Short mmCIF file of C-alpha atoms and ligand atoms in Angstrom, two decimals:
data_model
loop_
_atom_site.label_atom_id
_atom_site.label_comp_id
_atom_site.label_asym_id
_atom_site.label_seq_id
_atom_site.Cartn_x
_atom_site.Cartn_y
_atom_site.Cartn_z
CA UNK A 238 19.62 -20.05 8.72
CA UNK A 239 21.83 -18.58 11.22
CA UNK A 240 22.60 -15.00 12.73
CA UNK A 241 24.88 -14.30 9.91
CA UNK A 242 22.17 -14.54 7.75
CA UNK A 243 20.74 -11.34 9.12
CA UNK A 244 20.38 -8.56 7.24
CA UNK A 245 22.74 -5.74 9.01
CA UNK A 246 20.61 -1.98 9.84
CA UNK A 247 21.88 1.19 11.17
CA UNK A 248 21.25 1.96 14.84
CA UNK A 249 18.03 3.31 15.09
CA UNK A 250 16.56 1.27 12.18
CA UNK A 251 12.66 0.10 12.81
CA UNK A 252 10.99 -2.54 12.28
CA UNK A 253 7.28 -3.23 11.61
CA UNK A 254 4.58 -5.20 10.11
CA UNK A 255 1.61 -3.87 8.34
CA UNK A 256 -2.12 -4.31 7.18
CA UNK A 257 -5.10 -2.85 6.08
CA UNK A 258 -8.53 -1.90 7.64
CA UNK A 259 -10.69 -3.95 4.63
CA UNK A 260 -8.37 -6.45 4.32
CA UNK A 261 -8.56 -7.71 7.89
CA UNK A 262 -11.56 -5.82 10.12
CA UNK A 263 -14.23 -8.41 9.37
CA UNK A 264 -17.48 -6.46 10.91
CA UNK A 265 -19.05 -4.74 8.03
CA UNK A 266 -21.87 -3.44 9.73
CA UNK A 267 -20.77 -3.27 13.10
CA UNK A 268 -21.05 0.17 15.26
CA UNK A 269 -22.40 1.60 12.48
CA UNK A 270 -19.78 1.47 10.00
CA UNK A 271 -21.46 2.15 6.36
CA UNK A 272 -20.58 0.79 3.51
CA UNK A 273 -17.45 1.01 1.35
CA UNK A 274 -16.77 0.54 -2.66
CA UNK A 275 -14.83 -2.72 -1.85
CA UNK A 276 -18.37 -3.86 0.01
CA UNK A 277 -20.49 -2.80 -2.97
CA UNK A 278 -17.48 -4.22 -5.44
CA UNK A 279 -17.58 -7.88 -3.83
CA UNK A 280 -21.08 -8.09 -4.10
CA UNK A 281 -21.10 -7.44 -7.83
CA UNK A 282 -21.08 -10.91 -9.43
CA UNK A 283 -17.12 -11.60 -10.83
CA UNK A 284 -15.03 -9.00 -9.38
CA UNK A 285 -13.29 -11.03 -6.51
CA UNK A 286 -12.31 -14.60 -6.62
CA UNK A 287 -14.45 -17.01 -5.38
CA UNK A 288 -17.35 -14.04 -4.39
CA UNK A 289 -14.83 -13.63 -1.04
CA UNK A 290 -16.04 -10.09 0.31
CA UNK A 291 -14.17 -8.34 3.43
CA UNK A 292 -17.85 -9.21 5.59
CA UNK A 293 -15.90 -11.05 8.24
CA UNK A 294 -11.87 -10.99 6.68
CA UNK A 295 -9.79 -11.93 9.91
CA UNK A 296 -12.49 -10.75 12.48
CA UNK A 297 -9.56 -8.43 13.54
CA UNK A 298 -12.44 -5.91 15.21
CA UNK A 299 -13.25 -8.25 17.14
CA UNK A 300 -9.96 -9.90 17.95
CA UNK A 301 -7.50 -7.02 17.72
CA UNK A 302 -6.13 -7.97 21.73
CA UNK A 303 -5.24 -11.49 20.27
CA UNK A 304 -3.28 -9.34 17.28
CA UNK A 305 -1.58 -7.23 19.47
CA UNK A 306 -0.51 -9.38 21.58
CA UNK A 307 1.39 -11.45 18.34
CA UNK A 308 2.76 -7.83 17.38
CA UNK A 309 4.00 -7.96 20.99
CA UNK A 310 5.36 -11.19 20.37
CA UNK A 311 7.00 -10.51 16.98
CA UNK A 312 9.00 -7.39 18.81
CA UNK A 313 7.95 -4.97 16.00
CA UNK A 314 8.74 -1.50 16.80
CA UNK A 315 6.12 -0.44 15.02
CA UNK A 316 2.52 -1.26 13.21
CA UNK A 317 1.02 -0.12 10.24
CA UNK A 318 -2.93 -0.31 10.10
CA UNK A 319 -5.34 1.83 8.90
CA UNK A 320 -8.63 3.74 9.44
CA UNK A 321 -11.18 2.87 7.61
CA UNK A 322 -12.81 6.17 6.49
CA UNK A 323 -16.66 4.43 6.33
CA UNK A 324 -16.69 3.66 10.32
CA UNK A 325 -15.59 7.58 10.53
CA UNK A 326 -18.01 8.93 8.41
CA UNK A 327 -20.85 6.34 7.64
CA UNK A 328 -21.73 8.55 4.58
CA UNK A 329 -18.70 10.20 4.39
CA UNK A 330 -19.37 13.59 5.47
CA UNK A 331 -20.62 15.05 8.13
CA UNK A 332 -19.55 14.40 12.11
CA UNK A 333 -17.66 11.69 13.41
CA UNK A 334 -19.28 8.61 14.16
CA UNK A 335 -17.69 8.27 17.54
CA UNK A 336 -18.22 4.46 17.84
CA UNK A 337 -16.43 3.95 14.77
CA UNK A 338 -13.18 6.14 16.32
CA UNK A 339 -13.57 3.80 19.53
CA UNK A 340 -12.60 1.24 17.99
CA UNK A 341 -9.10 2.78 16.90
CA UNK A 342 -8.73 4.32 20.55
CA UNK A 343 -8.83 1.20 21.77
CA UNK A 344 -6.24 -0.59 18.96
CA UNK A 345 -4.09 2.39 20.03
CA UNK A 346 -4.27 2.12 23.25
CA UNK A 347 -3.77 -1.31 23.32
CA UNK A 348 -0.54 -0.96 20.97
CA UNK A 349 1.25 1.59 23.45
CA UNK A 350 0.40 -0.58 26.38
CA UNK A 351 2.71 -3.36 24.72
CA UNK A 352 5.28 -0.71 23.91
CA UNK A 353 4.56 -0.67 19.62
CA UNK A 354 3.95 2.67 18.18
CA UNK A 355 1.19 2.82 15.94
CA UNK A 356 1.33 4.23 12.64
CA UNK A 357 -2.17 5.29 10.93
CA UNK A 358 -2.99 4.77 7.17
CA UNK A 359 -6.25 7.22 6.90
CA UNK A 360 -7.01 5.76 3.48
CA UNK A 361 -6.51 2.20 2.58
CA UNK A 362 -8.94 2.02 -0.27
CA UNK A 363 -12.49 1.46 1.50
CA UNK A 364 -13.69 4.83 0.24
CA UNK A 365 -17.26 5.25 1.57
CA UNK A 366 -19.45 4.19 -1.11
CA UNK A 367 -21.62 7.91 -0.29
CA UNK A 368 -18.75 9.65 -1.95
CA UNK A 369 -18.19 7.38 -5.01
CA UNK A 370 -22.15 7.69 -5.45
CA UNK A 371 -21.42 11.51 -5.95
CA UNK A 372 -18.41 11.16 -8.44
CA UNK A 373 -16.08 9.51 -5.64
CA UNK A 374 -12.13 10.08 -6.88
CA UNK A 375 -12.99 11.59 -10.65
CA UNK A 376 -14.94 14.77 -8.42
CA UNK A 377 -12.68 17.28 -6.58
CA UNK A 378 -15.35 17.83 -3.40
CA UNK A 379 -13.75 14.35 -2.18
CA UNK A 380 -10.11 15.36 -1.87
CA UNK A 381 -11.76 18.37 0.40
CA UNK A 382 -14.23 15.67 2.08
CA UNK A 383 -11.10 13.83 2.58
CA UNK A 384 -9.33 16.40 4.43
CA UNK A 385 -12.51 16.34 6.24
CA UNK A 386 -12.28 13.20 7.90
CA UNK A 387 -8.44 13.28 8.37
CA UNK A 388 -8.94 16.02 10.88
CA UNK A 389 -11.76 14.18 12.42
CA UNK A 390 -9.22 11.30 13.13
CA UNK A 391 -5.86 13.32 14.01
CA UNK A 392 -8.33 14.95 16.73
CA UNK A 393 -9.16 11.92 18.29
CA UNK A 394 -5.95 9.84 17.92
CA UNK A 395 -3.16 12.69 17.19
CA UNK A 396 -2.50 12.90 20.99
CA UNK A 397 -1.17 9.11 20.80
CA UNK A 398 -0.28 8.51 17.03
CA UNK A 399 2.93 9.77 15.83
CA UNK A 400 3.10 8.44 12.21
CA UNK A 401 0.95 8.95 9.22
CA UNK A 402 0.48 7.92 6.18
CA UNK A 403 -2.18 9.99 3.87
CA UNK A 404 -2.92 7.48 1.68
CA UNK A 405 -2.09 4.09 -0.10
CA UNK A 406 -0.61 3.35 -3.21
CA UNK A 407 -2.96 5.92 -5.30
CA UNK A 408 -1.66 4.65 -8.41
CA UNK A 409 -3.96 1.52 -7.38
CA UNK A 410 -7.14 3.98 -6.64
CA UNK A 411 -6.97 5.59 -9.62
CA UNK A 412 -5.64 3.14 -12.17
CA UNK A 413 -6.71 -0.21 -11.02
CA UNK A 414 -9.97 1.33 -9.69
CA UNK A 415 -11.14 3.89 -12.25
CA UNK A 416 -9.08 2.64 -15.75
CA UNK A 417 -9.09 -0.85 -16.12
CA UNK A 418 -11.96 -1.33 -13.41
CA UNK A 419 -10.38 -4.11 -11.32
CA UNK A 420 -10.27 -2.84 -7.90
CA UNK A 421 -12.99 -1.18 -6.59
CA UNK A 422 -15.43 0.59 -7.43
CA UNK A 423 -14.65 -1.30 -11.27
CA UNK A 424 -14.38 1.80 -13.23
CA UNK A 425 -13.14 1.57 -17.14
CA UNK A 426 -13.09 5.10 -17.61
CA UNK A 427 -9.70 6.29 -18.89
CA UNK A 428 -10.20 10.02 -18.37
CA UNK A 429 -11.92 9.60 -15.15
CA UNK A 430 -8.37 7.70 -14.02
CA UNK A 431 -6.32 11.00 -14.50
CA UNK A 432 -8.55 13.55 -13.04
CA UNK A 433 -9.05 10.56 -10.20
CA UNK A 434 -5.28 10.78 -9.87
CA UNK A 435 -4.87 14.58 -9.36
CA UNK A 436 -8.55 14.54 -6.84
CA UNK A 437 -6.02 12.18 -5.30
CA UNK A 438 -2.76 14.26 -4.92
CA UNK A 439 -4.99 17.16 -4.01
CA UNK A 440 -6.40 15.53 -1.41
CA UNK A 441 -3.43 14.35 -0.10
CA UNK A 442 -1.65 17.57 0.20
CA UNK A 443 -4.79 18.97 2.06
CA UNK A 444 -4.45 16.28 4.70
CA UNK A 445 -1.02 16.81 5.28
CA UNK A 446 -2.45 20.31 5.80
CA UNK A 447 -5.02 19.34 8.03
CA UNK A 448 -2.32 16.44 10.00
CA UNK A 449 0.34 19.58 10.57
CA UNK A 450 -2.76 21.88 11.62
CA UNK A 451 -2.90 18.89 14.70
CA UNK A 452 0.45 19.24 15.16
CA UNK A 453 1.06 15.90 13.70
CA UNK A 454 4.71 14.75 14.10
CA UNK A 455 5.40 12.85 11.35
CA UNK A 456 3.68 12.66 7.97
CA UNK A 457 4.56 10.88 4.77
CA UNK A 458 2.43 9.12 1.71
CA UNK A 459 2.81 5.10 0.95
CA UNK A 460 3.75 4.91 -2.12
CA UNK A 461 4.04 1.75 -4.79
CA UNK A 462 7.09 3.40 -7.27
CA UNK A 463 7.41 0.84 -10.18
CA UNK A 464 10.64 -0.62 -11.17
CA UNK A 465 10.43 -0.92 -15.35
CA UNK A 466 12.66 -2.84 -17.01
CA UNK A 467 11.89 -2.73 -21.21
CA UNK A 468 11.66 -6.37 -22.45
CA UNK A 469 13.92 -6.09 -25.10
CA UNK A 470 16.64 -3.16 -26.87
CA UNK A 471 14.17 -2.10 -29.16
CA UNK A 472 13.68 1.42 -29.68
CA UNK A 473 10.05 0.65 -28.95
CA UNK A 474 10.09 -1.20 -26.24
CA UNK A 475 12.38 1.85 -24.62
CA UNK A 476 9.55 4.22 -25.84
CA UNK A 477 6.76 2.25 -24.32
CA UNK A 478 8.85 2.65 -20.75
CA UNK A 479 8.79 6.38 -21.05
CA UNK A 480 4.96 6.33 -21.44
CA UNK A 481 4.88 3.83 -18.70
CA UNK A 482 7.58 5.69 -16.53
CA UNK A 483 5.00 8.34 -16.71
CA UNK A 484 1.67 6.49 -15.64
CA UNK A 485 3.69 4.35 -12.97
CA UNK A 486 5.90 6.67 -10.80
CA UNK A 487 6.13 10.63 -12.08
CA UNK A 488 2.19 11.11 -12.10
CA UNK A 489 3.21 11.08 -8.30
CA UNK A 490 6.46 11.71 -7.71
CA UNK A 491 6.85 14.47 -10.07
CA UNK A 492 4.32 17.08 -8.35
CA UNK A 493 4.85 15.22 -4.51
CA UNK A 494 8.87 15.91 -4.77
CA UNK A 495 9.77 18.38 -7.84
CA UNK A 496 6.63 20.31 -7.57
CA UNK A 497 5.67 19.95 -11.70
CA UNK A 498 3.22 17.27 -13.85
CA UNK A 499 5.23 14.91 -15.54
CA UNK A 500 7.19 16.36 -18.16
CA UNK A 501 6.37 13.58 -20.67
CA UNK A 502 2.63 13.88 -20.21
CA UNK A 503 1.71 15.36 -23.62
CA UNK A 504 3.85 12.42 -24.94
CA UNK A 505 2.34 9.98 -22.93
CA UNK A 506 -1.34 10.96 -22.91
CA UNK A 507 -1.66 12.71 -26.10
CA UNK A 508 -4.14 15.76 -26.67
CA UNK A 509 -7.08 14.00 -24.93
CA UNK A 510 -5.47 14.73 -21.31
CA UNK A 511 -6.78 18.01 -21.40
CA UNK A 512 -6.34 19.11 -17.40
CA UNK A 513 -9.23 20.62 -17.23
CA UNK A 514 -9.31 18.89 -13.42
CA UNK A 515 -6.34 21.29 -12.26
CA UNK A 516 -6.83 24.15 -10.11
CA UNK A 517 -3.84 27.16 -9.75
CA UNK A 518 -2.09 26.55 -6.53
CA UNK A 519 -2.60 22.90 -6.67
CA UNK A 520 1.06 22.18 -7.07
CA UNK A 521 2.22 24.11 -3.34
CA UNK A 522 -0.82 21.82 -1.92
CA UNK A 523 0.36 18.49 -3.42
CA UNK A 524 3.88 19.54 -2.52
CA UNK A 525 3.51 19.91 1.23
CA UNK A 526 6.86 18.72 2.53
CA UNK A 527 6.64 15.37 3.89
CA UNK A 528 8.77 13.85 6.67
CA UNK A 529 9.09 10.68 5.09
CA UNK A 530 7.78 8.89 1.73
CA UNK A 531 6.73 5.28 2.25
CA UNK A 532 7.31 2.65 -0.31
CA UNK A 533 5.63 -0.66 -1.29
CA UNK A 534 7.82 -2.88 -3.19
CA UNK A 535 7.58 -6.25 -4.17
CA UNK A 536 8.40 -7.02 -7.88
CA UNK A 537 10.14 -6.05 -11.01
CA UNK A 538 7.62 -5.38 -14.08
CA UNK A 539 8.32 -5.86 -17.61
CA UNK A 540 7.33 -3.38 -20.26
CA UNK A 541 6.69 -4.32 -23.86
CA UNK A 542 5.13 -2.00 -26.37
CA UNK A 543 1.91 -2.71 -27.47
CA UNK A 544 -0.98 -1.98 -30.12
CA UNK A 545 -3.46 0.71 -28.41
CA UNK A 546 -6.03 -1.70 -26.63
CA UNK A 547 -8.82 0.76 -28.43
CA UNK A 548 -7.69 1.04 -31.89
CA UNK A 549 -10.48 3.81 -32.40
CA UNK A 550 -8.60 7.46 -31.98
CA UNK A 551 -12.53 9.03 -31.38
CA UNK A 552 -13.19 6.44 -28.45
CA UNK A 553 -9.57 5.77 -27.34
CA UNK A 554 -9.71 6.83 -23.54
CA UNK A 555 -6.62 8.96 -21.88
CA UNK A 556 -4.98 6.17 -19.81
CA UNK A 557 -4.67 4.15 -23.19
CA UNK A 558 -0.74 4.27 -23.13
CA UNK A 559 0.11 1.49 -25.42
CA UNK A 560 2.21 -0.61 -23.15
CA UNK A 561 1.85 -4.32 -21.79
CA UNK A 562 3.49 -5.53 -18.77
CA UNK A 563 4.66 -8.91 -18.41
CA UNK A 564 6.54 -10.86 -15.50
CA UNK A 565 9.98 -12.22 -16.10
CA UNK A 566 9.55 -16.20 -16.18
CA UNK A 567 13.41 -16.55 -15.54
CA UNK A 568 13.30 -16.46 -11.67
CA UNK A 569 11.10 -17.64 -9.05
CA UNK A 570 7.71 -16.14 -8.83
CA UNK A 571 5.47 -16.17 -5.40
CA UNK A 572 1.63 -17.41 -5.76
CA UNK A 573 0.70 -14.12 -6.95
CA UNK A 574 2.78 -14.74 -10.43
CA UNK A 575 5.64 -12.24 -9.39
CA UNK A 576 9.09 -12.65 -10.08
CA UNK A 577 11.38 -12.72 -6.91
CA UNK A 578 13.72 -10.36 -8.01
CA UNK A 579 15.76 -8.38 -4.97
CA UNK A 580 18.18 -6.89 -6.13
CA UNK A 581 15.71 -4.32 -8.63
CA UNK A 582 14.34 -3.34 -4.99
CA UNK A 583 18.08 -1.49 -3.95
CA UNK A 584 18.21 -0.40 -7.80
CA UNK A 585 14.52 1.03 -7.06
CA UNK A 586 15.91 2.47 -4.16
CA UNK A 587 19.29 3.99 -5.61
CA UNK A 588 17.17 5.55 -8.89
CA UNK A 589 14.55 7.24 -6.79
CA UNK A 590 17.17 9.40 -4.94
CA UNK A 591 19.06 10.00 -8.27
CA UNK A 592 15.79 11.21 -9.86
CA UNK A 593 14.24 12.83 -6.71
CA UNK A 594 17.12 14.79 -4.88
CA UNK A 595 14.96 16.47 -2.80
CA UNK A 596 13.36 13.11 -1.73
CA UNK A 597 12.48 12.90 1.94
CA UNK A 598 14.21 10.29 3.88
CA UNK A 599 11.86 6.40 3.02
CA UNK A 600 10.15 3.95 4.90
CA UNK A 601 9.86 0.92 3.33
CA UNK A 602 5.46 0.81 3.80
CA UNK A 603 4.90 -2.78 2.48
CA UNK A 604 7.08 -5.77 1.64
CA UNK A 605 6.25 -9.38 1.37
CA UNK A 606 5.44 -12.27 -0.78
CA UNK A 607 2.39 -14.89 -0.63
CA UNK A 608 3.14 -18.17 -0.91
CA UNK A 609 1.42 -21.71 -1.66
CA UNK A 610 1.89 -22.44 2.15
CA UNK A 611 0.35 -25.65 3.81
CA UNK A 612 0.15 -26.64 7.31
CA UNK A 613 2.60 -29.63 8.51
CA UNK A 614 1.55 -33.05 9.99
CA UNK A 615 2.22 -31.45 13.10
CA UNK A 616 0.39 -28.61 12.58
CA UNK A 617 3.36 -26.09 11.13
CA UNK A 618 3.89 -23.47 8.41
CA UNK A 619 7.14 -24.28 7.46
CA UNK A 620 7.23 -21.32 4.90
CA UNK A 621 10.77 -21.50 3.97
CA UNK A 622 10.35 -19.51 0.58
CA UNK A 623 8.67 -16.37 2.11
CA UNK A 624 12.32 -16.47 4.69
CA UNK A 625 14.32 -16.42 1.43
CA UNK A 626 12.42 -13.47 -0.13
CA UNK A 627 12.25 -12.16 3.38
CA UNK A 628 15.89 -12.46 3.80
CA UNK A 629 16.50 -11.29 0.56
CA UNK A 630 14.48 -8.45 0.74
CA UNK A 631 15.82 -7.16 3.91
CA UNK A 632 19.39 -7.50 2.39
CA UNK A 633 18.82 -4.98 -0.74
CA UNK A 634 17.23 -2.41 2.01
CA UNK A 635 20.64 -3.12 3.69
CA UNK A 636 22.28 -2.57 0.22
CA UNK A 637 20.49 0.74 -0.64
CA UNK A 638 21.29 2.04 2.79
CA UNK A 639 25.39 1.48 1.75
CA UNK A 640 24.74 3.03 -1.32
CA UNK A 641 23.37 6.24 0.68
CA UNK A 642 20.13 5.70 0.46
CA UNK A 643 18.32 7.11 3.66
CA UNK A 644 16.19 4.42 4.65
CA UNK A 645 14.47 4.52 8.74
CA UNK A 646 12.22 1.92 8.92
CA UNK A 647 10.70 -1.78 7.25
CA UNK A 648 7.38 -3.29 7.55
CA UNK A 649 6.61 -6.34 6.58
CA UNK A 650 3.37 -7.22 4.22
CA UNK A 651 1.67 -8.60 6.20
CA UNK A 652 1.42 -9.79 10.02
CA UNK A 653 -1.34 -11.90 8.87
CA UNK A 654 -3.27 -13.85 5.52
CA UNK A 655 -5.96 -11.45 4.49
CA UNK A 656 -8.43 -10.51 1.98
CA UNK A 657 -5.81 -9.95 -1.27
CA UNK A 658 -8.51 -7.45 -3.17
CA UNK A 659 -9.63 -9.56 -6.28
CA UNK A 660 -7.75 -12.46 -5.37
CA UNK A 661 -10.18 -12.82 -2.07
CA UNK A 662 -8.97 -15.56 0.37
CA UNK A 663 -6.86 -16.91 -2.39
CA UNK A 664 -3.43 -15.55 -1.96
CA UNK A 665 -1.53 -15.51 1.52
CA UNK A 666 1.02 -13.14 2.60
CA UNK A 667 0.74 -13.33 5.88
CA UNK A 668 3.58 -14.41 8.87
CA UNK A 669 0.69 -15.78 10.80
CA UNK A 670 -1.58 -17.72 9.38
CA UNK A 671 -5.05 -18.02 9.08
CA UNK A 672 -7.58 -20.05 9.09
CA UNK A 673 -10.48 -18.87 7.97
CA UNK A 674 -13.27 -21.27 8.77
CA UNK A 675 -12.37 -20.86 12.93
CA UNK A 676 -10.49 -17.93 12.64
CA UNK A 677 -7.75 -19.39 14.41
CA UNK A 678 -3.95 -17.94 13.73
CA UNK A 679 -1.33 -19.62 13.85
CA UNK A 680 2.30 -18.17 13.70
CA UNK A 681 4.75 -19.72 10.63
CA UNK A 682 8.30 -20.13 10.62
CA UNK A 683 8.52 -16.61 9.04
CA UNK A 684 7.17 -15.07 12.20
CA UNK A 685 9.95 -16.45 14.16
CA UNK A 686 12.05 -15.44 11.30
CA UNK A 687 11.39 -12.38 11.78
CA UNK A 688 11.52 -12.20 15.26
CA UNK A 689 14.49 -13.62 15.58
CA UNK A 690 15.99 -10.76 12.79
CA UNK A 691 14.85 -8.18 15.08
CA UNK A 692 15.79 -9.13 18.35
CA UNK A 693 19.83 -10.22 16.57
CA UNK A 694 19.16 -6.25 15.58
CA UNK A 695 18.55 -5.32 18.67
CA UNK A 696 21.51 -6.90 20.31
CA UNK A 697 23.65 -5.52 18.09
CA UNK A 698 22.72 -2.13 17.79
CA UNK A 699 22.17 -1.40 22.00
CA UNK A 700 25.54 -0.24 23.24
C1 FCB B 121 -0.27 -3.83 -2.14
C2 FCB B 121 -1.32 -3.60 -1.17
C3 FCB B 121 -1.79 -4.21 0.19
C4 FCB B 121 -1.13 -5.67 -0.25
C5 FCB B 121 -0.41 -6.00 -1.02
C6 FCB B 121 -0.26 -7.56 -1.32
O1 FCB B 121 -0.74 -3.62 -3.42
O2 FCB B 121 -1.20 -2.09 -0.73
O3 FCB B 121 -3.16 -3.91 0.56
O4 FCB B 121 -2.75 -6.14 -1.10
O5 FCB B 121 -0.13 -5.26 -2.26
#
């Protein structure tokens, strides 16, 4: 691959790499960390592939110096990590556990020492178990606790962290965690998920206020808006897409960026959605202005009309919206089974701006691919599929910028191979391979490609 293959970006566009606490840190009981819902979920038989847990993960907690050196070698402008709430408040409330915050303090200082801007996500899914025991995101109290926790973190790191992300993919927390149970806490509760979605948004808004009160610089949220495509042109499939738009996209985007609850929610949820968890004034909290919206993108989703999962209206839950998701199979798929369709990334971005004219600037907070990496005889990982994925998706972002979308930066998912939630360690997204027996790090070809691309961009844009 030559420099001609490198996509072009405007001057000032920034590049980064992203990770999340539970996926890399390990040290699950070090320095007073309390259990999170993922510690609990991983210990329940059958939940996570191979019974894997995040107990050790990449042991980043103890190896962060080596990992920051890898980031420095990549030449990224910024590193997106997440703060583990149960390190800061082991019981989910009360004063900060200083030893837990110390870790992030050391990490941030080390990043700054090598010239990398820290970007902190406050919630990447590791809720303190103590809060789940009190109702988790089903209850409003968790939103209030989240703002309190945010205040503790920003008080300690706010003088050095200038980019903040409140929540990562609240869609997954609410619907994967509380509706279908494939993420922690593993609940299958229908309505519980709608209340959770709302409380996540309220928690986000309250956290934005806490960040602003502390003088935080740049504040945003990381969403995973979906590019939803009907399986056929049949009216039934088109109607299914309409319902899926509410579930996947409008639940989040409408209150955040259009000052309203989703327009079609009655048609989507039916009369079962009573909205009793909403309070006057919530839209104002949720709609607090943001400096950027984070977009995580991996693949488009094909939607088919489907029968209700539960045929009995008496027991059917409010998130049984009669759609099925499939993945196209006419293109290459990654080891997640996700189809590789870079142009749908461009479409997603241009469509977002069209639908939400007041959308703040966009930061790509995640994008990357899981591949069947092999270590060659000479000890290298020639992950050409990942390189092609990154090249084509960065080109798709560049095309969106050319089409007028204000995209400011891009974080690749992920710096390291890591704990991929319900798939455990079986799926590898890293630019750096992690040998889970020795915990050794091995930069892959994609690491060198991304490094060269960033370097090329700097040369091209520095006057
Ligand atoms: C996203 C998550 C991230 C990672 C990627 C592959 O949904 O935010 O933690 O697991 O998917």
